[in-house]
Amino acid sequence: MSDAREVLELDVVFVGAGPASLAGAYHLGKLVEQHNETADEPLEPMIAILEKGAEIGAHALSGAVVDPRALQELMPDDWQDAPFESIVTEEQFFWMTENRALSLPVPPPLKNKGKYVASLGKLCKWLAPKIEELGIDVLCEFPAAHALVEDGDDGPRVYGVRTGDRGLDHDGKPKSNHEPGVDIHAQVVVLGEGPRGTLAKQLEPKLGLTDGRNPQVYAIGLKEIWQLPEGRIQPGYVAHSAGWPLDSRTFGGGFIYGMEDNLAIVGLVVGLDYENPLLDPHGLFQKMKTNPHLRELLDGGTMQYYGAKAIPEGGWWAMPQSHAPGVLLTGDTAGVINGQKLKGIHLGMKSGMLAAETIFEGLKKNDLGPAQLATYQHRIENSWVKEELWPARNFHQAFEKGNLAGFLQAGLGMVTGGRGWGIHNRLHNEPGHARMHKLTNGRSYAPTEVAFDGELTFDKLQNVYNSGASHEEDQPVHLLVADTELCVTQCAEEFDNPCVRFCPAAVYEIVDEPSHATGKRLQINASNCVHCKTCDIMDPYEVITWVPPEGGGGPNYGKM
Ligand code: SF4
């Protein structure tokens, strides 16, 4: 046991080992390597990636159909060695009802010719050793818990991160194996924490990163991988769907992708700006599989893996400011996702590469001050990141008025360069949690009803088992609920505790508590958590804060 906090001095620290950070670190390492081949004064920056998961890829989750564009730029000679499942071979689009799957022409944004079905976990695992070969440290089980900020001449400046403590008990007291987190000082912190990042959330108000932006809106993506009978699905098969089981006011849709070895990905995306407080995204996903088309596909198969994760859907106008003194934002943290095409991995990777070019130029000039880091925004604006995101800039906002309005806007957007209806370039939107209706408004809402049979449909606990989620049991709860009294009083009355439904891992439960006036209390089953961030996003009172648990805890998505 040691109580002394170690300090590590680096030049660049990437937070989170998703595709954005991995591409960024690799690109930076390569730029430095190429520079040093001919330079009189070689550059020797100290660079590291911090990852909260037990291994690279453990917390990486996406559909995924990958546009290889960024990977082709990153590794022109090696990109085809990437562990893709298959190039897309066949595409379908379905309009779903409870009993039918009507095949329709594939909408242009969902055409995936030349793209690849992939496991993001496998892709990340493949990239990590290539980065280590460049002398960059990849440090797993190191969750970045706090941003280190100081007052500088130009206002607040990020000068590093503090990783989470290990060895604290449930009450936060040190155990015999206690090790305080490490302070990692760096000239630049590159945030690639994924959606609703912990450090990004801390920094946004301090640095004004979201001032003047549309509020970010998210969806939750839920996914299972199934082992199917031989020949049932071909690698590279890609199907998307709209309609049932989502109602006409709820954004989202389903997907089926064929992997190698008779594995199939089945998933559902549900907008985290839904109105019905009784809606249960996990229940809807399970229900979707009872459509005869899916039932027939999955019949005789076995569900192997499960995962869930938030997706930033707000598009160009919801992207936070991408830079501030000492910090750059990349990937899902920067909101670089094309919601219309259901793609973000290539955009995330490209944002990481643009961050790397910004840093490399600063290293050569020995200037990583605010003006140099601000050039990152120009790089984004002058790259294909903006070229791709700009025509989809108003895509998600119109779905606030219902799916029909959303589809109309999407169609209009395609012929007006993304402007859509109206004379303004920019449509605004509300934050998703603010759109949930109160049960006290006199209207009636349908609960998500589905029976779990353990073969086709699974309850949350069964699915959590298949996510591989595990945490050290004796540690502080990493879901911080600022006001648990609210849960059993106002929230119970107004929303019937939506956390028990929107959490896809049965973390939140309202249980009997005879000593409380209401007879109830909130119980948090933190070890079930799959780190999807939905509760931090969708809680209508914004009293839930997700913080990183002890390093290594969480799901195991290596094959997802
Ligand atoms: Fe997701 Fe929150 Fe549930 Fe964890 S507790 S699985 S972050 S909704």
Coordinates of C-alpha atoms and ligand atoms in Angstrom, one line a residue:
M1 CA 0.0 0.0 0.0
S2 CA 1.3 3.4 -0.9
D3 CA -0.4 6.8 -0.5
A4 CA 2.1 8.8 -2.5
R5 CA 0.7 10.0 -5.8
E6 CA 3.1 9.4 -8.6
V7 CA 3.5 12.0 -11.3
L8 CA 4.3 11.1 -14.9
E9 CA 5.6 13.8 -17.3
L10 CA 4.6 13.2 -20.9
D11 CA 4.2 15.3 -24.0
V12 CA 1.0 13.9 -25.3
V13 CA -1.6 11.7 -23.6
F14 CA -4.5 10.1 -25.5
V15 CA -7.4 9.3 -23.2
G16 CA -9.4 6.2 -24.3
A17 CA -8.1 3.6 -26.7
G18 CA -10.9 3.7 -29.2
P19 CA -10.4 4.1 -33.0
A20 CA -9.9 7.9 -32.8
S21 CA -7.0 7.7 -30.2
L22 CA -5.5 4.6 -31.8
A23 CA -5.4 6.2 -35.2
G24 CA -4.2 9.5 -33.8
A25 CA -1.4 7.9 -31.8
Y26 CA -0.3 5.7 -34.7
H27 CA -0.3 8.7 -37.1
L28 CA 1.7 10.9 -34.7
G29 CA 4.2 8.1 -34.1
K30 CA 4.6 7.6 -37.9
L31 CA 5.0 11.4 -38.5
V32 CA 7.7 11.6 -35.9
E33 CA 9.4 8.5 -37.2
Q34 CA 9.5 9.8 -40.8
H35 CA 10.7 13.3 -39.6
N36 CA 13.5 11.7 -37.7
E37 CA 14.8 9.8 -40.7
T38 CA 16.2 13.0 -42.2
A39 CA 16.0 15.6 -39.3
D40 CA 19.2 17.1 -37.8
E41 CA 17.3 17.4 -34.5
P42 CA 15.1 14.4 -34.0
L43 CA 11.9 14.7 -32.1
E44 CA 11.5 12.4 -29.1
P45 CA 8.0 13.1 -27.6
M46 CA 6.8 10.9 -24.8
I47 CA 3.3 9.7 -25.8
A48 CA 0.9 7.3 -24.1
I49 CA -2.7 6.1 -24.5
L50 CA -4.8 5.5 -21.3
E51 CA -7.5 2.8 -21.5
K52 CA -9.9 2.0 -18.7
G53 CA -10.7 -1.5 -19.9
A54 CA -8.7 -4.6 -19.0
E55 CA -7.4 -4.8 -22.5
I56 CA -7.6 -3.0 -25.8
G57 CA -11.0 -3.5 -27.4
A58 CA -12.7 -4.6 -24.2
H59 CA -14.9 -1.4 -24.2
A60 CA -15.0 -0.8 -27.9
L61 CA -18.5 -1.3 -29.3
S62 CA -20.1 -0.4 -32.6
G63 CA -22.4 -1.9 -35.3
A64 CA -20.2 -2.1 -37.4
V65 CA -20.0 -1.4 -41.1
V66 CA -16.7 0.4 -41.6
D67 CA -15.8 2.9 -44.3
P68 CA -12.1 2.1 -44.8
R69 CA -11.3 5.7 -46.0
A70 CA -9.4 6.7 -42.9
L71 CA -7.6 3.4 -42.5
Q72 CA -6.5 3.6 -46.1
E73 CA -4.9 7.0 -45.4
L74 CA -3.4 5.9 -42.1
M75 CA -1.8 2.7 -43.4
P76 CA -1.8 2.8 -47.2
D77 CA 0.3 -0.4 -47.5
D78 CA -1.2 -2.4 -44.7
W79 CA -4.9 -1.5 -44.4
Q80 CA -6.1 -4.6 -46.2
D81 CA -4.5 -6.7 -43.4
A82 CA -7.1 -5.3 -41.0
P83 CA -9.3 -8.0 -39.4
F84 CA -12.4 -7.1 -41.3
E85 CA -15.1 -9.8 -41.4
S86 CA -16.0 -9.2 -45.1
I87 CA -16.5 -6.6 -47.7
V88 CA -20.3 -5.8 -48.0
T89 CA -21.7 -8.4 -50.4
E90 CA -25.5 -7.9 -50.2
E91 CA -27.7 -5.1 -48.9
Q92 CA -31.4 -4.9 -47.9
F93 CA -33.7 -2.5 -46.3
F94 CA -36.9 -3.4 -44.5
W95 CA -40.0 -1.6 -43.3
M96 CA -41.0 -3.6 -40.2
T97 CA -44.4 -4.3 -38.7
E98 CA -45.1 -6.7 -35.9
N99 CA -45.7 -9.5 -38.4
R100 CA -43.9 -8.5 -41.6
A101 CA -40.6 -7.3 -42.9
L102 CA -41.4 -5.5 -46.2
S103 CA -38.3 -5.3 -48.4
L104 CA -37.8 -1.8 -49.9
P105 CA -35.1 -0.1 -52.0
V106 CA -32.1 0.7 -49.9
P107 CA -32.1 4.5 -49.2
P108 CA -29.0 6.1 -50.7
P109 CA -27.3 7.1 -47.3
L110 CA -27.5 3.4 -46.3
K111 CA -25.8 2.0 -49.3
N112 CA -22.6 0.4 -48.3
K113 CA -20.8 -0.7 -51.4
G114 CA -17.1 -0.8 -50.8
K115 CA -17.5 -0.8 -47.0
Y116 CA -16.6 -3.7 -44.6
V117 CA -18.5 -5.5 -41.9
A118 CA -16.2 -5.5 -38.9
S119 CA -15.8 -6.1 -35.2
L120 CA -14.5 -2.8 -33.7
G121 CA -13.0 -4.8 -30.7
K122 CA -10.9 -6.8 -33.2
L123 CA -9.9 -3.8 -35.2
C124 CA -8.7 -2.0 -32.0
K125 CA -6.8 -5.0 -30.9
W126 CA -5.1 -5.2 -34.3
L127 CA -4.0 -1.6 -34.1
A128 CA -2.6 -1.5 -30.6
P129 CA 0.6 -3.5 -31.1
K130 CA 1.4 -1.4 -34.2
I131 CA 1.3 1.6 -32.0
E132 CA 3.5 0.1 -29.3
E133 CA 6.1 -0.8 -32.0
L134 CA 6.4 3.0 -32.5
G135 CA 7.5 3.4 -28.9
I136 CA 4.1 4.6 -27.6
D137 CA 2.9 3.3 -24.3
V138 CA -0.6 1.7 -24.3
L139 CA -1.7 1.6 -20.6
C140 CA -4.7 -0.6 -19.9
E141 CA -6.7 -0.4 -16.6
F142 CA -5.9 3.3 -16.3
P143 CA -9.2 5.2 -16.2
A144 CA -8.8 9.0 -16.6
A145 CA -11.0 10.3 -13.7
H146 CA -10.2 14.0 -13.5
A147 CA -8.9 16.7 -15.8
L148 CA -6.1 18.7 -14.3
V149 CA -6.7 22.4 -15.1
E150 CA -4.7 25.5 -14.1
D151 CA -5.3 29.2 -14.7
G152 CA -3.0 30.4 -17.5
D153 CA -2.5 33.7 -19.3
D154 CA -5.2 32.7 -21.8
G155 CA -7.7 31.4 -19.2
P156 CA -8.0 27.9 -17.9
R157 CA -5.5 25.4 -19.4
V158 CA -5.6 21.6 -19.2
Y159 CA -2.2 20.3 -18.1
G160 CA -2.9 16.7 -17.6
V161 CA -5.2 14.0 -16.2
R162 CA -5.5 12.2 -12.9
T163 CA -6.2 8.5 -13.1
G164 CA -8.6 6.8 -10.7
D165 CA -7.5 5.2 -7.4
R166 CA -7.2 1.5 -7.0
G167 CA -8.0 -0.4 -3.8
L168 CA -10.8 1.8 -2.3
D169 CA -13.6 -0.1 -0.5
H170 CA -17.3 0.5 -0.9
D171 CA -17.1 3.5 1.5
G172 CA -14.1 5.0 -0.3
K173 CA -11.7 4.0 2.4
P174 CA -8.3 2.6 1.4
K175 CA -7.9 -1.2 1.4
S176 CA -4.5 -3.0 1.9
N177 CA -3.9 -2.8 -1.9
H178 CA -4.7 0.9 -2.2
E179 CA -2.8 2.9 -4.9
P180 CA -3.7 6.5 -5.5
G181 CA -4.2 7.4 -9.1
V182 CA -1.3 8.8 -11.1
D183 CA -1.1 12.5 -12.2
I184 CA -0.1 12.5 -15.8
H185 CA 1.2 15.9 -17.0
A186 CA 1.2 16.5 -20.7
Q187 CA 1.5 19.4 -23.1
V188 CA -1.6 18.1 -24.9
V189 CA -4.4 15.9 -23.6
V190 CA -6.3 14.3 -26.5
L191 CA -9.8 13.2 -25.4
G192 CA -11.1 10.2 -27.2
E193 CA -13.2 8.9 -24.4
G194 CA -16.2 8.0 -26.5
P195 CA -19.7 9.4 -26.0
R196 CA -20.4 11.5 -22.9
G197 CA -16.8 11.4 -21.8
T198 CA -16.1 11.9 -18.1
L199 CA -13.3 14.5 -18.7
A200 CA -15.2 16.2 -21.5
K201 CA -18.2 16.6 -19.2
Q202 CA -15.9 18.2 -16.5
L203 CA -14.3 20.5 -19.0
E204 CA -17.3 21.6 -21.1
P205 CA -18.5 24.2 -18.6
K206 CA -15.0 25.3 -17.5
L207 CA -13.8 25.9 -21.0
G208 CA -17.1 26.8 -22.6
L209 CA -16.8 24.0 -25.2
T210 CA -20.5 23.7 -25.8
D211 CA -21.4 27.4 -25.8
G212 CA -23.5 28.3 -28.8
R213 CA -23.8 24.7 -30.0
N214 CA -26.9 22.6 -30.3
P215 CA -27.2 20.3 -27.3
Q216 CA -25.7 16.9 -28.2
V217 CA -28.4 14.3 -28.6
Y218 CA -27.7 10.6 -28.3
A219 CA -29.1 7.2 -29.2
I220 CA -28.5 3.9 -27.5
G221 CA -27.3 1.1 -29.7
L222 CA -28.0 -2.5 -28.4
K223 CA -26.5 -5.4 -30.1
E224 CA -26.2 -9.2 -29.8
I225 CA -23.9 -11.6 -31.8
W226 CA -25.5 -14.9 -32.7
Q227 CA -24.0 -18.2 -33.7
L228 CA -26.3 -19.4 -36.5
P229 CA -26.7 -22.8 -38.3
E230 CA -24.2 -23.3 -41.2
G231 CA -25.1 -21.3 -44.3
R232 CA -27.9 -19.2 -42.7
I233 CA -26.1 -15.9 -43.2
Q234 CA -23.3 -14.9 -45.5
P235 CA -20.3 -12.7 -44.4
G236 CA -20.9 -9.2 -45.7
Y237 CA -24.7 -9.3 -45.6
V238 CA -26.0 -6.0 -44.4
A239 CA -29.7 -5.2 -43.6
H240 CA -31.2 -2.1 -42.0
S241 CA -34.8 -1.6 -40.9
A242 CA -37.2 1.1 -39.8
G243 CA -40.6 1.0 -38.2
W244 CA -41.7 -1.5 -35.6
P245 CA -41.1 -1.9 -32.7
L246 CA -40.4 1.8 -32.6
D247 CA -43.4 4.1 -32.5
S248 CA -43.7 7.0 -34.9
R249 CA -42.3 9.5 -32.4
T250 CA -39.2 7.5 -31.5
F251 CA -36.0 7.8 -33.6
G252 CA -34.0 4.7 -34.5
G253 CA -33.9 1.4 -36.5
G254 CA -32.6 -2.1 -36.6
F255 CA -29.7 -3.8 -38.2
I256 CA -28.4 -7.3 -39.2
Y257 CA -24.9 -7.9 -40.4
G258 CA -23.2 -11.2 -41.4
M259 CA -19.8 -12.0 -40.0
E260 CA -17.4 -14.9 -40.6
D261 CA -18.1 -18.4 -39.2
N262 CA -21.9 -18.1 -39.4
L263 CA -22.0 -15.3 -36.8
A264 CA -24.7 -12.6 -37.2
I265 CA -24.9 -9.2 -35.6
V266 CA -28.4 -8.2 -34.7
G267 CA -29.1 -4.8 -33.2
L268 CA -31.4 -1.9 -32.6
V269 CA -30.7 1.8 -32.2
V270 CA -33.2 3.8 -30.1
G271 CA -33.0 7.6 -29.9
L272 CA -32.3 8.9 -26.4
D273 CA -34.8 11.7 -27.0
Y274 CA -37.9 9.5 -26.8
E275 CA -41.0 10.9 -25.2
N276 CA -42.7 7.9 -23.6
P277 CA -41.3 7.6 -20.0
L278 CA -42.3 3.9 -19.9
L279 CA -40.3 3.0 -23.0
D280 CA -37.5 0.4 -22.4
P281 CA -34.9 0.3 -25.2
H282 CA -33.6 -3.2 -24.2
G283 CA -37.2 -4.5 -24.2
L284 CA -37.8 -3.0 -27.6
F285 CA -34.6 -4.7 -28.9
Q286 CA -35.8 -8.1 -27.5
K287 CA -39.3 -7.5 -29.0
M288 CA -37.8 -6.7 -32.4
K289 CA -36.5 -10.3 -32.6
T290 CA -40.0 -11.7 -32.4
N291 CA -40.8 -10.4 -35.9
P292 CA -41.2 -13.6 -38.0
H293 CA -38.4 -12.5 -40.3
L294 CA -35.9 -12.3 -37.5
R295 CA -37.3 -15.2 -35.6
E296 CA -36.7 -17.4 -38.7
L297 CA -33.1 -16.0 -39.1
L298 CA -32.2 -16.7 -35.5
D299 CA -34.1 -20.0 -35.1
G300 CA -31.7 -22.8 -34.0
G301 CA -29.0 -20.3 -33.2
T302 CA -27.5 -19.2 -29.9
M303 CA -26.9 -15.7 -28.6
Q304 CA -23.2 -15.4 -27.7
Y305 CA -22.4 -11.8 -26.9
Y306 CA -24.4 -8.7 -25.9
G307 CA -23.5 -5.0 -25.6
A308 CA -24.9 -1.5 -25.4
K309 CA -23.5 1.9 -26.0
A310 CA -24.6 5.5 -26.5
I311 CA -24.0 7.1 -29.9
P312 CA -23.8 10.9 -30.4
E313 CA -26.4 11.7 -33.1
G314 CA -26.5 15.5 -33.0
G315 CA -24.3 16.0 -36.0
W316 CA -22.3 19.1 -37.1
W317 CA -24.2 21.7 -35.0
A318 CA -23.9 19.7 -31.8
M319 CA -20.2 19.2 -32.0
P320 CA -18.4 20.8 -29.1
Q321 CA -15.5 23.2 -29.7
S322 CA -12.8 20.8 -30.6
H323 CA -9.9 22.5 -28.9
A324 CA -9.0 24.6 -25.9
P325 CA -5.7 25.4 -24.2
G326 CA -4.0 22.0 -23.6
V327 CA -6.7 19.8 -25.0
L328 CA -8.2 18.4 -28.2
L329 CA -11.4 16.4 -28.7
T330 CA -11.6 13.5 -31.1
G331 CA -14.0 10.7 -32.1
D332 CA -17.4 10.3 -30.4
T333 CA -16.2 12.8 -27.7
A334 CA -16.0 15.4 -30.6
G335 CA -19.3 14.2 -31.9
V336 CA -17.9 13.3 -35.4
I337 CA -20.6 10.8 -36.4
N338 CA -22.7 10.8 -39.5
G339 CA -26.1 9.8 -38.1
Q340 CA -27.7 9.7 -41.6
K341 CA -25.2 7.0 -42.8
L342 CA -24.9 5.3 -39.3
K343 CA -21.2 5.7 -39.5
G344 CA -18.5 7.3 -37.3
I345 CA -15.5 5.0 -37.0
H346 CA -13.8 6.4 -40.1
L347 CA -14.6 10.0 -39.0
G348 CA -13.3 9.3 -35.5
M349 CA -10.1 7.9 -36.9
K350 CA -9.7 10.9 -39.2
S351 CA -10.3 13.3 -36.4
G352 CA -7.5 11.5 -34.4
M353 CA -5.2 11.8 -37.4
L354 CA -5.9 15.5 -37.7
A355 CA -5.2 16.0 -34.0
A356 CA -1.9 14.1 -34.6
E357 CA -1.0 16.5 -37.5
T358 CA -1.8 19.5 -35.3
I359 CA 0.4 18.2 -32.5
F360 CA 3.2 17.1 -34.9
E361 CA 3.4 20.6 -36.4
G362 CA 3.5 22.1 -32.8
L363 CA 6.3 19.7 -31.8
K364 CA 8.4 20.8 -34.7
K365 CA 7.9 24.5 -33.8
N366 CA 8.2 23.7 -30.1
D367 CA 4.8 25.4 -29.7
L368 CA 1.8 23.6 -28.5
G369 CA 0.1 26.7 -27.2
P370 CA -3.6 27.6 -27.7
A371 CA -3.1 29.2 -31.2
Q372 CA -1.4 26.0 -32.5
L373 CA -4.0 23.7 -31.0
A374 CA -6.8 25.9 -32.5
T375 CA -5.5 25.0 -36.0
Y376 CA -7.1 21.6 -35.3
Q377 CA -10.5 23.2 -36.0
H378 CA -9.3 24.5 -39.4
R379 CA -8.0 21.1 -40.2
I380 CA -11.4 19.6 -39.5
E381 CA -13.2 22.3 -41.5
N382 CA -10.8 21.7 -44.5
S383 CA -11.0 17.9 -44.5
W384 CA -13.5 15.4 -45.6
V385 CA -14.8 15.3 -42.1
K386 CA -16.7 18.5 -42.7
E387 CA -17.3 17.5 -46.3
E388 CA -19.2 14.5 -45.0
L389 CA -20.9 15.9 -41.9
W390 CA -22.1 19.2 -43.5
P391 CA -24.8 17.7 -45.8
A392 CA -26.1 15.8 -42.8
R393 CA -26.0 18.8 -40.4
N394 CA -29.8 19.0 -40.0
F395 CA -30.5 15.3 -40.2
H396 CA -31.4 14.4 -36.6
Q397 CA -33.1 17.6 -35.6
A398 CA -36.3 17.1 -37.7
F399 CA -37.0 13.7 -35.9
E400 CA -38.1 15.8 -32.9
K401 CA -41.3 16.3 -34.9
G402 CA -41.7 12.6 -35.4
N403 CA -40.3 10.0 -37.8
L404 CA -42.3 11.1 -40.8
A405 CA -41.0 14.7 -40.5
G406 CA -37.5 13.2 -40.0
F407 CA -37.7 11.1 -43.2
L408 CA -39.0 14.0 -45.2
Q409 CA -36.2 16.3 -43.9
A410 CA -33.6 13.6 -44.7
G411 CA -35.1 13.4 -48.3
L412 CA -35.2 17.1 -48.7
G413 CA -31.7 17.4 -47.3
M414 CA -30.4 15.2 -50.0
V415 CA -31.6 17.6 -52.7
T416 CA -30.8 20.9 -50.9
G417 CA -27.2 20.0 -49.7
G418 CA -28.4 19.4 -46.2
R419 CA -30.4 22.6 -45.7
G420 CA -33.7 20.8 -45.8
W421 CA -36.9 22.8 -45.2
G422 CA -36.9 26.5 -44.3
I423 CA -34.4 29.2 -45.1
H424 CA -32.0 28.5 -42.3
N425 CA -28.9 26.5 -42.5
R426 CA -29.2 25.3 -39.0
L427 CA -32.1 23.5 -37.2
H428 CA -32.1 23.6 -33.5
N429 CA -33.0 20.8 -31.0
E430 CA -33.7 20.2 -27.4
P431 CA -31.5 18.0 -25.2
G432 CA -32.9 14.4 -25.3
H433 CA -33.7 14.0 -21.6
A434 CA -35.9 17.2 -21.7
R435 CA -38.2 15.6 -24.2
M436 CA -39.4 12.8 -21.9
H437 CA -43.0 13.4 -21.0
K438 CA -44.3 13.4 -17.5
L439 CA -46.9 10.8 -16.6
T440 CA -48.7 13.5 -14.7
N441 CA -49.6 15.3 -18.0
G442 CA -52.9 13.4 -18.2
R443 CA -52.0 11.3 -21.3
S444 CA -51.5 7.6 -21.3
Y445 CA -48.3 5.8 -22.3
A446 CA -47.8 2.2 -23.3
P447 CA -45.1 0.2 -21.4
T448 CA -42.7 -1.9 -23.5
E449 CA -44.1 -5.4 -23.0
V450 CA -42.1 -8.4 -24.0
A451 CA -41.9 -12.0 -22.7
F452 CA -38.4 -13.4 -22.2
D453 CA -38.0 -17.0 -23.2
G454 CA -34.3 -17.4 -22.7
E455 CA -33.9 -18.7 -26.3
L456 CA -34.8 -15.8 -28.6
T457 CA -35.5 -13.1 -26.1
F458 CA -33.4 -12.4 -22.9
D459 CA -33.9 -10.4 -19.8
K460 CA -31.3 -7.8 -18.9
L461 CA -29.4 -10.1 -16.4
Q462 CA -29.0 -12.8 -19.0
N463 CA -27.7 -10.2 -21.5
V464 CA -25.3 -8.7 -18.9
Y465 CA -23.8 -12.2 -18.5
N466 CA -23.2 -12.3 -22.2
S467 CA -21.5 -8.8 -22.1
G468 CA -18.8 -10.2 -19.9
A469 CA -19.2 -7.3 -17.5
S470 CA -17.4 -7.6 -14.2
H471 CA -16.2 -5.2 -11.6
E472 CA -14.4 -5.4 -8.3
E473 CA -17.4 -5.7 -5.9
D474 CA -15.8 -3.8 -3.0
Q475 CA -15.3 -0.4 -4.4
P476 CA -17.2 2.9 -4.4
V477 CA -20.4 2.9 -6.5
H478 CA -19.4 4.6 -9.8
L479 CA -23.0 5.8 -10.6
L480 CA -23.3 9.0 -8.5
V481 CA -26.9 9.9 -7.9
A482 CA -26.9 13.4 -6.4
D483 CA -30.4 13.2 -4.9
T484 CA -31.8 9.7 -4.1
E485 CA -34.7 11.2 -2.2
L486 CA -35.9 12.6 -5.5
C487 CA -36.0 9.0 -6.9
V488 CA -38.7 7.7 -4.6
T489 CA -40.8 10.9 -4.5
Q490 CA -40.9 13.3 -7.5
C491 CA -39.3 11.0 -10.1
A492 CA -41.5 8.1 -9.0
E493 CA -44.6 10.2 -9.5
E494 CA -43.6 12.1 -12.6
F495 CA -41.8 9.4 -14.6
D496 CA -42.2 6.1 -12.7
N497 CA -38.4 5.9 -12.4
P498 CA -37.3 5.6 -16.0
C499 CA -33.8 4.6 -15.0
V500 CA -35.0 1.1 -14.3
R501 CA -36.0 0.9 -18.0
F502 CA -33.5 3.0 -19.9
C503 CA -30.5 1.2 -18.3
P504 CA -29.9 -1.8 -20.5
A505 CA -28.1 -3.7 -17.7
A506 CA -30.5 -3.7 -14.7
V507 CA -28.3 -1.5 -12.7
Y508 CA -31.1 0.6 -11.2
E509 CA -33.8 -1.0 -9.1
I510 CA -36.5 0.5 -6.8
V511 CA -36.7 -1.9 -3.8
D512 CA -38.7 -2.0 -0.6
E513 CA -37.4 0.1 2.3
P514 CA -39.7 0.0 5.3
S515 CA -37.8 2.7 7.1
H516 CA -38.5 5.3 4.4
A517 CA -41.8 7.2 4.3
T518 CA -42.5 6.0 0.8
G519 CA -41.6 2.4 1.6
K520 CA -39.1 2.5 -1.3
R521 CA -35.4 3.3 -2.0
L522 CA -33.1 3.2 -5.0
Q523 CA -30.7 0.3 -5.2
I524 CA -27.7 0.5 -7.6
N525 CA -26.3 -2.8 -8.9
A526 CA -23.2 -1.1 -10.1
S527 CA -21.3 -4.3 -11.0
N528 CA -23.8 -5.0 -13.9
C529 CA -22.9 -1.7 -15.6
V530 CA -21.8 -2.0 -19.3
H531 CA -20.5 1.6 -19.4
C532 CA -23.1 2.7 -22.0
K533 CA -23.6 6.1 -20.4
T534 CA -27.3 6.1 -21.0
C535 CA -28.2 7.0 -17.4
D536 CA -25.8 10.0 -17.5
I537 CA -27.6 11.2 -20.6
M538 CA -31.3 10.3 -20.2
D539 CA -32.0 10.9 -16.6
P540 CA -34.8 13.6 -16.7
Y541 CA -33.4 15.5 -13.6
E542 CA -29.8 15.2 -14.7
V543 CA -28.8 13.9 -11.2
I544 CA -26.8 10.9 -12.4
T545 CA -23.1 11.1 -13.1
W546 CA -21.2 8.2 -14.4
V547 CA -17.6 8.1 -13.2
P548 CA -15.0 5.5 -14.1
P549 CA -14.9 2.5 -11.7
E550 CA -11.6 0.9 -10.8
G551 CA -9.5 0.2 -13.8
G552 CA -10.2 -3.0 -15.6
G553 CA -13.9 -3.2 -14.6
G554 CA -16.6 -3.2 -17.2
P555 CA -17.7 -5.2 -20.2
N556 CA -15.5 -7.4 -22.3
Y557 CA -16.4 -6.6 -25.9
G558 CA -13.2 -7.9 -27.5
K559 CA -15.2 -9.9 -30.1
M560 CA -18.0 -7.3 -30.6
Ligands
SF4_1 FE1 -25.4 2.2 -18.9 FE2 -25.7 3.7 -16.7 FE3 -26.8 1.3 -16.9 FE4 -24.2 1.6 -16.7 S1 -25.7 2.2 -15.1 S2 -25.2 0.2 -18.0 S3 -23.8 3.4 -17.9 S4 -27.4 3.1 -18.1

